[in-house]
Amino acid sequence: MRDVVLRANGIGKNYRKTRALNDINFTVYRGDICGIIGRNGAGKTTMLKIFSGLITNYDGSYEMLGVKDTEAERVRFRTGSMIDTPSFFAELTAYENLMYFCIQKGVADELKVDYILRVTGLAEDKNKKFKAMSMGMKQRLAIAFALMDEPELVFLDEPSNALDPMGISSMRELFRQLNSEFETTFVISNHILTELYSVANRFIILDKGKIIKQLTKTELKEQCKRGLYIRCDDVKKTTLVLENELGLYDYKIADENRLIIYRFSDTSEIVKNLVYKNIRIYGVQETGISLEDYYKSVLEEQG
Ligand code: ATP
């Protein structure tokens, strides 16, 4: 049986009038890279703050690394997190900042600091003062900080923010490497599904504080395989047949003669119904849909 490292049980959070999270339930297993996807304001940061101990006032509960949330401080040292930019000392260099935090944790390990600066691509800038670092460098330093103590479970809130494309891809590579070598478990948020697709093995789609979809990478691939392009003489009439006769609401109109249907099961049934209603079909093609289209269709379903 797979080792559960994090389990959320009905987590909710109110900020005065805003219900930021509502009845959040999910499980993360050791070795997962779990992507939390959601548009602005979906509740990603709030959720990661709760698991990182930065928010202590919430509904529901969670278990982490074998203990209840009420005991989570005992296992916090086995986790790493990057949520907002941590407060580094402006006058200290990247190296000195990490060394300072190492000393705070009781480990003044120069090799460890050098290693983490190297793998996060900061070796050349290690003597730069924090105040003189670019946004991307600051982001790398924050990631370095989260990963420094060989954590078993890492929470990263939008780690690709401020990184250039090379930086994004090298960070993904680093997460994959830590995951495969040490079975490090990651919970990573992002507002773009495609950014997490290549690195995550599980996806949780969050919207307006609720989980609207949870799926594995295999399931996601399956969903994206299925799209049915239809070219016909009357798109409007086609949509009426789809909705009223076949109960299919998940489609997108491309133009007055073409539309794409998502998550359908039987192509011949669709064609049969359209022909029966005297719609002229010029072409039918089963095709894949893009990750972005899939993500949009899931969000649109919620209204
Ligand atoms: P983004 O992608 O924009 O960072 P997010 O998914 O991380 O968004 P949260 O920052 O968790 O979302 O915010 C969720 C909701 O809670 C939003 O409606 C936000 O306005 C609200 N919220 C977050 N922090 C606070 C706060 N300190 N006080 C009041 N409301 C808050």
Short mmCIF file of C-alpha atoms and ligand atoms in Angstrom, two decimals:
data_model
loop_
_atom_site.label_atom_id
_atom_site.label_comp_id
_atom_site.label_asym_id
_atom_site.label_seq_id
_atom_site.Cartn_x
_atom_site.Cartn_y
_atom_site.Cartn_z
CA MET A 1 0.00 0.00 0.00
CA ARG A 2 1.29 3.48 -0.81
CA ASP A 3 2.41 5.67 2.05
CA VAL A 4 0.06 8.61 2.62
CA VAL A 5 2.04 11.81 3.27
CA LEU A 6 -0.81 14.29 3.26
CA ARG A 7 -4.55 13.91 3.65
CA ALA A 8 -6.98 16.82 3.70
CA ASN A 9 -10.27 16.13 5.45
CA GLY A 10 -12.95 18.68 4.68
CA ILE A 11 -10.74 21.75 4.89
CA GLY A 12 -12.45 25.12 4.72
CA LYS A 13 -11.31 28.67 5.28
CA ASN A 14 -13.15 31.96 5.67
CA TYR A 15 -11.56 35.37 5.42
CA ARG A 16 -14.27 37.58 6.85
CA LYS A 17 -16.83 37.54 4.02
CA THR A 18 -14.84 35.40 1.59
CA ARG A 19 -15.17 31.62 1.64
CA ALA A 20 -11.67 30.96 0.28
CA LEU A 21 -11.79 27.17 0.67
CA ASN A 22 -14.70 24.81 1.02
CA ASP A 23 -14.72 21.10 1.89
CA ILE A 24 -11.31 20.23 0.48
CA ASN A 25 -10.63 16.49 0.50
CA PHE A 26 -7.68 14.79 -1.15
CA THR A 27 -4.78 12.48 -0.48
CA VAL A 28 -1.16 12.78 -1.55
CA TYR A 29 1.02 9.68 -1.56
CA ARG A 30 4.78 9.45 -1.08
CA GLY A 31 6.53 10.11 -4.36
CA ASP A 32 3.65 12.04 -5.90
CA ILE A 33 4.14 15.30 -7.68
CA CYS A 34 0.72 16.77 -7.19
CA GLY A 35 -0.25 19.80 -9.24
CA ILE A 36 -2.82 22.20 -7.78
CA ILE A 37 -4.28 24.12 -10.69
CA GLY A 38 -6.57 27.08 -10.37
CA ARG A 39 -7.13 30.55 -11.73
CA ASN A 40 -6.45 33.69 -9.68
CA GLY A 41 -8.28 33.63 -6.39
CA ALA A 42 -9.10 29.90 -6.57
CA GLY A 43 -7.64 29.29 -3.11
CA LYS A 44 -4.26 27.71 -3.95
CA THR A 45 -2.12 29.90 -1.71
CA THR A 46 -4.58 29.64 1.17
CA MET A 47 -4.48 25.85 0.94
CA LEU A 48 -0.68 25.68 0.86
CA LYS A 49 -0.47 28.15 3.73
CA ILE A 50 -2.66 25.87 5.84
CA PHE A 51 -0.45 22.83 5.18
CA SER A 52 2.68 24.88 5.83
CA GLY A 53 1.39 26.06 9.19
CA LEU A 54 1.11 29.72 8.13
CA ILE A 55 -2.67 29.71 8.63
CA THR A 56 -3.86 28.02 11.78
CA ASN A 57 -7.48 29.06 11.81
CA TYR A 58 -9.46 26.83 9.41
CA ASP A 59 -12.25 24.22 9.36
CA GLY A 60 -11.71 20.52 8.91
CA SER A 61 -8.36 18.87 9.46
CA TYR A 62 -5.39 17.31 7.76
CA GLU A 63 -2.85 14.61 8.45
CA MET A 64 0.73 15.07 7.41
CA LEU A 65 3.63 12.59 7.55
CA GLY A 66 1.74 10.35 9.91
CA VAL A 67 0.49 12.93 12.41
CA LYS A 68 -2.67 14.99 12.83
CA ASP A 69 -2.59 18.71 12.04
CA THR A 70 -2.66 19.46 15.74
CA GLU A 71 0.73 17.73 15.96
CA ALA A 72 2.06 18.98 12.62
CA GLU A 73 4.77 21.17 14.17
CA ARG A 74 6.54 17.96 15.18
CA VAL A 75 7.06 16.95 11.54
CA ARG A 76 7.42 20.42 10.03
CA PHE A 77 11.21 20.03 9.82
CA ARG A 78 10.66 17.21 7.32
CA THR A 79 8.83 19.57 4.99
CA GLY A 80 9.92 22.53 2.88
CA SER A 81 7.80 25.32 1.54
CA MET A 82 7.91 28.32 -0.71
CA ILE A 83 4.86 30.49 -0.32
CA ASP A 84 5.26 34.17 -1.07
CA THR A 85 8.91 35.26 -1.08
CA PRO A 86 10.41 34.48 2.31
CA SER A 87 12.01 37.41 4.04
CA PHE A 88 15.68 37.25 3.21
CA PHE A 89 18.19 39.80 4.47
CA ALA A 90 18.67 42.49 1.85
CA GLU A 91 22.29 43.17 2.78
CA LEU A 92 23.37 39.51 2.86
CA THR A 93 24.38 37.53 -0.22
CA ALA A 94 22.49 34.48 -1.49
CA TYR A 95 25.09 32.25 0.15
CA GLU A 96 25.02 34.13 3.45
CA ASN A 97 21.23 34.12 3.56
CA LEU A 98 21.04 30.34 3.13
CA MET A 99 23.89 29.85 5.59
CA TYR A 100 22.04 32.00 8.12
CA PHE A 101 18.92 29.82 7.83
CA CYS A 102 21.09 26.69 8.05
CA ILE A 103 22.59 27.93 11.29
CA GLN A 104 19.10 28.74 12.59
CA LYS A 105 18.16 25.12 11.98
CA GLY A 106 21.30 23.97 13.76
CA VAL A 107 23.16 22.79 10.67
CA ALA A 108 25.98 24.97 9.36
CA ASP A 109 26.74 22.84 6.36
CA GLU A 110 28.70 24.70 3.68
CA LEU A 111 28.59 21.75 1.30
CA LYS A 112 24.82 21.62 1.55
CA VAL A 113 24.48 25.33 0.82
CA ASP A 114 26.90 25.08 -2.11
CA TYR A 115 25.05 22.06 -3.47
CA ILE A 116 21.62 23.68 -3.31
CA LEU A 117 22.91 26.92 -4.86
CA ARG A 118 24.39 24.88 -7.70
CA VAL A 119 21.28 22.79 -8.43
CA THR A 120 19.00 25.83 -8.34
CA GLY A 121 21.27 27.64 -10.81
CA LEU A 122 22.53 30.25 -8.37
CA ALA A 123 26.19 29.23 -8.10
CA GLU A 124 27.39 32.17 -10.18
CA ASP A 125 25.29 34.64 -8.21
CA LYS A 126 25.99 33.27 -4.77
CA ASN A 127 27.93 36.36 -3.74
CA LYS A 128 25.30 38.80 -4.95
CA LYS A 129 23.45 40.68 -2.21
CA PHE A 130 19.75 39.82 -2.00
CA LYS A 131 18.78 43.44 -2.71
CA ALA A 132 20.77 43.30 -5.98
CA MET A 133 19.23 40.06 -7.22
CA SER A 134 16.71 39.94 -10.07
CA MET A 135 13.16 38.64 -9.43
CA GLY A 136 14.08 35.33 -11.04
CA MET A 137 17.16 34.97 -8.83
CA LYS A 138 15.07 35.76 -5.75
CA GLN A 139 12.60 33.10 -6.84
CA ARG A 140 15.41 30.57 -7.25
CA LEU A 141 16.71 31.46 -3.80
CA ALA A 142 13.26 30.90 -2.32
CA ILE A 143 13.09 27.49 -4.02
CA ALA A 144 16.63 26.72 -2.78
CA PHE A 145 15.51 27.58 0.73
CA ALA A 146 12.51 25.23 0.48
CA LEU A 147 14.68 22.36 -0.75
CA MET A 148 17.72 22.92 1.44
CA ASP A 149 17.03 20.52 4.24
CA GLU A 150 16.29 17.45 2.09
CA PRO A 151 12.57 17.66 2.83
CA GLU A 152 10.30 14.66 2.26
CA LEU A 153 7.32 16.83 1.41
CA VAL A 154 7.60 20.17 -0.38
CA PHE A 155 4.94 22.83 -0.93
CA LEU A 156 5.66 25.28 -3.73
CA ASP A 157 3.28 28.10 -4.57
CA GLU A 158 3.67 29.08 -8.22
CA PRO A 159 7.42 28.37 -8.34
CA SER A 160 7.66 29.33 -12.01
CA ASN A 161 6.67 32.95 -11.29
CA ALA A 162 9.40 35.31 -12.45
CA LEU A 163 11.46 32.50 -13.98
CA ASP A 164 12.50 32.64 -17.62
CA PRO A 165 11.72 29.63 -19.85
CA MET A 166 15.16 28.10 -19.21
CA GLY A 167 14.66 28.59 -15.49
CA ILE A 168 11.21 26.96 -15.59
CA SER A 169 12.54 23.95 -17.41
CA SER A 170 15.61 23.52 -15.19
CA MET A 171 13.45 23.76 -12.05
CA ARG A 172 11.10 21.12 -13.45
CA GLU A 173 14.12 18.93 -14.10
CA LEU A 174 15.31 19.49 -10.52
CA PHE A 175 11.92 18.54 -9.06
CA ARG A 176 11.81 15.40 -11.22
CA GLN A 177 15.34 14.47 -10.19
CA LEU A 178 14.68 14.91 -6.44
CA ASN A 179 11.46 13.00 -6.87
CA SER A 180 13.04 10.04 -8.60
CA GLU A 181 16.24 9.92 -6.51
CA PHE A 182 14.84 10.58 -3.05
CA GLU A 183 11.09 10.02 -3.57
CA THR A 184 10.56 13.64 -2.53
CA THR A 185 6.86 14.43 -2.66
CA PHE A 186 5.83 17.77 -4.14
CA VAL A 187 2.61 19.76 -3.98
CA ILE A 188 2.99 22.53 -6.53
CA SER A 189 0.46 25.18 -7.47
CA ASN A 190 0.16 26.96 -10.78
CA HIS A 191 -2.58 28.75 -12.66
CA ILE A 192 -1.57 27.13 -15.95
CA LEU A 193 -2.18 23.42 -16.39
CA THR A 194 0.37 23.06 -19.19
CA GLU A 195 3.16 24.31 -16.92
CA LEU A 196 2.66 21.42 -14.53
CA TYR A 197 1.73 18.78 -17.06
CA SER A 198 5.21 17.45 -17.71
CA VAL A 199 6.23 17.32 -14.08
CA ALA A 200 3.14 16.27 -12.11
CA ASN A 201 1.64 12.79 -11.93
CA ARG A 202 -1.61 13.94 -10.32
CA PHE A 203 -3.73 17.04 -10.76
CA ILE A 204 -6.22 18.78 -8.54
CA ILE A 205 -8.23 21.51 -10.20
CA LEU A 206 -9.46 24.11 -7.77
CA ASP A 207 -11.98 26.81 -8.52
CA LYS A 208 -13.71 29.29 -6.23
CA GLY A 209 -12.37 27.44 -3.23
CA LYS A 210 -13.62 24.01 -4.28
CA ILE A 211 -12.01 21.00 -5.88
CA ILE A 212 -13.77 20.60 -9.20
CA LYS A 213 -11.63 17.80 -10.59
CA GLN A 214 -8.98 15.37 -9.38
CA LEU A 215 -7.27 13.20 -11.90
CA THR A 216 -4.10 11.26 -12.56
CA LYS A 217 -1.85 12.03 -15.48
CA THR A 218 -3.13 8.92 -17.27
CA GLU A 219 -6.71 10.11 -16.83
CA LEU A 220 -5.78 13.59 -18.01
CA LYS A 221 -4.13 12.16 -21.12
CA GLU A 222 -7.26 10.11 -21.75
CA GLN A 223 -9.47 13.21 -21.46
CA CYS A 224 -7.30 15.14 -23.88
CA LYS A 225 -7.35 12.38 -26.43
CA ARG A 226 -11.03 12.79 -27.01
CA GLY A 227 -12.40 15.50 -29.19
CA LEU A 228 -14.82 15.16 -32.09
CA TYR A 229 -14.68 17.75 -34.85
CA ILE A 230 -17.87 18.03 -36.86
CA ARG A 231 -18.21 20.03 -40.06
CA CYS A 232 -21.84 20.56 -40.99
CA ASP A 233 -24.30 22.96 -42.63
CA ASP A 234 -26.00 24.12 -39.42
CA VAL A 235 -24.00 24.41 -36.21
CA LYS A 236 -26.85 25.96 -34.24
CA LYS A 237 -29.21 23.11 -35.02
CA THR A 238 -26.39 20.66 -34.24
CA THR A 239 -25.97 22.09 -30.75
CA LEU A 240 -29.72 21.69 -30.14
CA VAL A 241 -29.51 18.02 -31.09
CA LEU A 242 -26.43 17.54 -28.92
CA GLU A 243 -28.09 19.08 -25.91
CA ASN A 244 -31.68 17.94 -26.29
CA GLU A 245 -31.30 14.51 -27.86
CA LEU A 246 -27.93 13.37 -26.57
CA GLY A 247 -27.39 15.30 -23.33
CA LEU A 248 -24.01 16.59 -24.53
CA TYR A 249 -23.24 20.09 -23.32
CA ASP A 250 -19.47 20.03 -23.52
CA TYR A 251 -18.71 21.47 -26.94
CA LYS A 252 -17.15 24.52 -28.50
CA ILE A 253 -18.30 26.27 -31.67
CA ALA A 254 -15.33 26.98 -33.92
CA ASP A 255 -17.26 28.85 -36.65
CA GLU A 256 -20.62 28.68 -38.40
CA ASN A 257 -19.78 25.30 -39.92
CA ARG A 258 -17.54 23.61 -37.39
CA LEU A 259 -17.70 22.60 -33.78
CA ILE A 260 -15.76 20.34 -31.45
CA ILE A 261 -17.42 18.06 -28.92
CA TYR A 262 -15.56 17.02 -25.79
CA ARG A 263 -16.08 13.97 -23.64
CA PHE A 264 -18.40 12.05 -25.90
CA SER A 265 -18.66 8.28 -25.96
CA ASP A 266 -20.22 7.21 -29.22
CA THR A 267 -19.40 8.91 -32.53
CA SER A 268 -21.86 6.84 -34.59
CA GLU A 269 -24.73 7.72 -32.23
CA ILE A 270 -23.97 11.43 -32.61
CA VAL A 271 -23.80 11.21 -36.41
CA LYS A 272 -26.96 9.11 -36.59
CA ASN A 273 -28.92 11.68 -34.56
CA LEU A 274 -27.63 14.62 -36.60
CA VAL A 275 -28.48 12.95 -39.91
CA TYR A 276 -31.89 11.99 -38.57
CA LYS A 277 -32.55 15.67 -37.90
CA ASN A 278 -31.59 16.50 -41.49
CA ILE A 279 -28.28 18.12 -40.69
CA ARG A 280 -25.80 17.76 -43.53
CA ILE A 281 -22.50 16.39 -42.29
CA TYR A 282 -19.46 17.33 -44.37
CA GLY A 283 -16.83 15.83 -42.14
CA VAL A 284 -16.30 14.04 -38.83
CA GLN A 285 -12.91 13.63 -37.22
CA GLU A 286 -11.89 12.27 -33.86
CA THR A 287 -8.96 14.19 -32.55
CA GLY A 288 -7.04 15.20 -29.44
CA ILE A 289 -7.78 18.41 -27.59
CA SER A 290 -5.20 20.70 -26.06
CA LEU A 291 -4.61 20.77 -22.33
CA GLU A 292 -5.74 24.38 -22.27
CA ASP A 293 -9.01 23.50 -24.04
CA TYR A 294 -9.58 20.68 -21.59
CA TYR A 295 -8.90 22.98 -18.63
CA LYS A 296 -11.21 25.65 -20.05
CA SER A 297 -13.97 23.10 -20.62
CA VAL A 298 -13.71 21.94 -16.99
CA LEU A 299 -13.92 25.55 -15.76
CA GLU A 300 -16.79 26.40 -18.12
CA GLU A 301 -18.74 23.43 -16.83
CA GLN A 302 -18.72 25.15 -13.43
CA GLY A 303 -20.10 28.36 -14.95
P1 ATP B 1 -3.66 33.67 -7.07
O1 ATP B 1 -3.43 32.70 -8.20
O2 ATP B 1 -4.22 34.98 -7.54
O3 ATP B 1 -2.47 33.81 -6.16
P2 ATP B 1 -4.94 31.81 -5.23
O4 ATP B 1 -5.55 30.67 -5.94
O5 ATP B 1 -3.62 31.57 -4.58
O6 ATP B 1 -4.87 33.07 -6.18
P3 ATP B 1 -5.82 32.77 -2.63
O7 ATP B 1 -4.73 33.76 -2.53
O8 ATP B 1 -5.75 31.58 -1.74
O9 ATP B 1 -6.02 32.28 -4.14
O10 ATP B 1 -7.19 33.53 -2.37
C1 ATP B 1 -8.44 32.86 -2.31
C2 ATP B 1 -9.51 33.87 -1.95
O11 ATP B 1 -9.30 34.36 -0.63
C3 ATP B 1 -9.54 35.11 -2.84
O12 ATP B 1 -10.87 35.49 -3.01
C4 ATP B 1 -8.77 36.15 -2.05
O13 ATP B 1 -9.20 37.44 -2.36
C5 ATP B 1 -9.14 35.77 -0.62
N1 ATP B 1 -8.06 36.10 0.32
C6 ATP B 1 -6.81 35.60 0.31
N2 ATP B 1 -6.09 36.09 1.36
C7 ATP B 1 -6.92 36.93 2.03
C8 ATP B 1 -6.78 37.73 3.21
N3 ATP B 1 -5.65 37.76 3.89
N4 ATP B 1 -7.85 38.45 3.60
C9 ATP B 1 -9.01 38.42 2.92
N5 ATP B 1 -9.22 37.67 1.80
C10 ATP B 1 -8.19 36.93 1.37
#
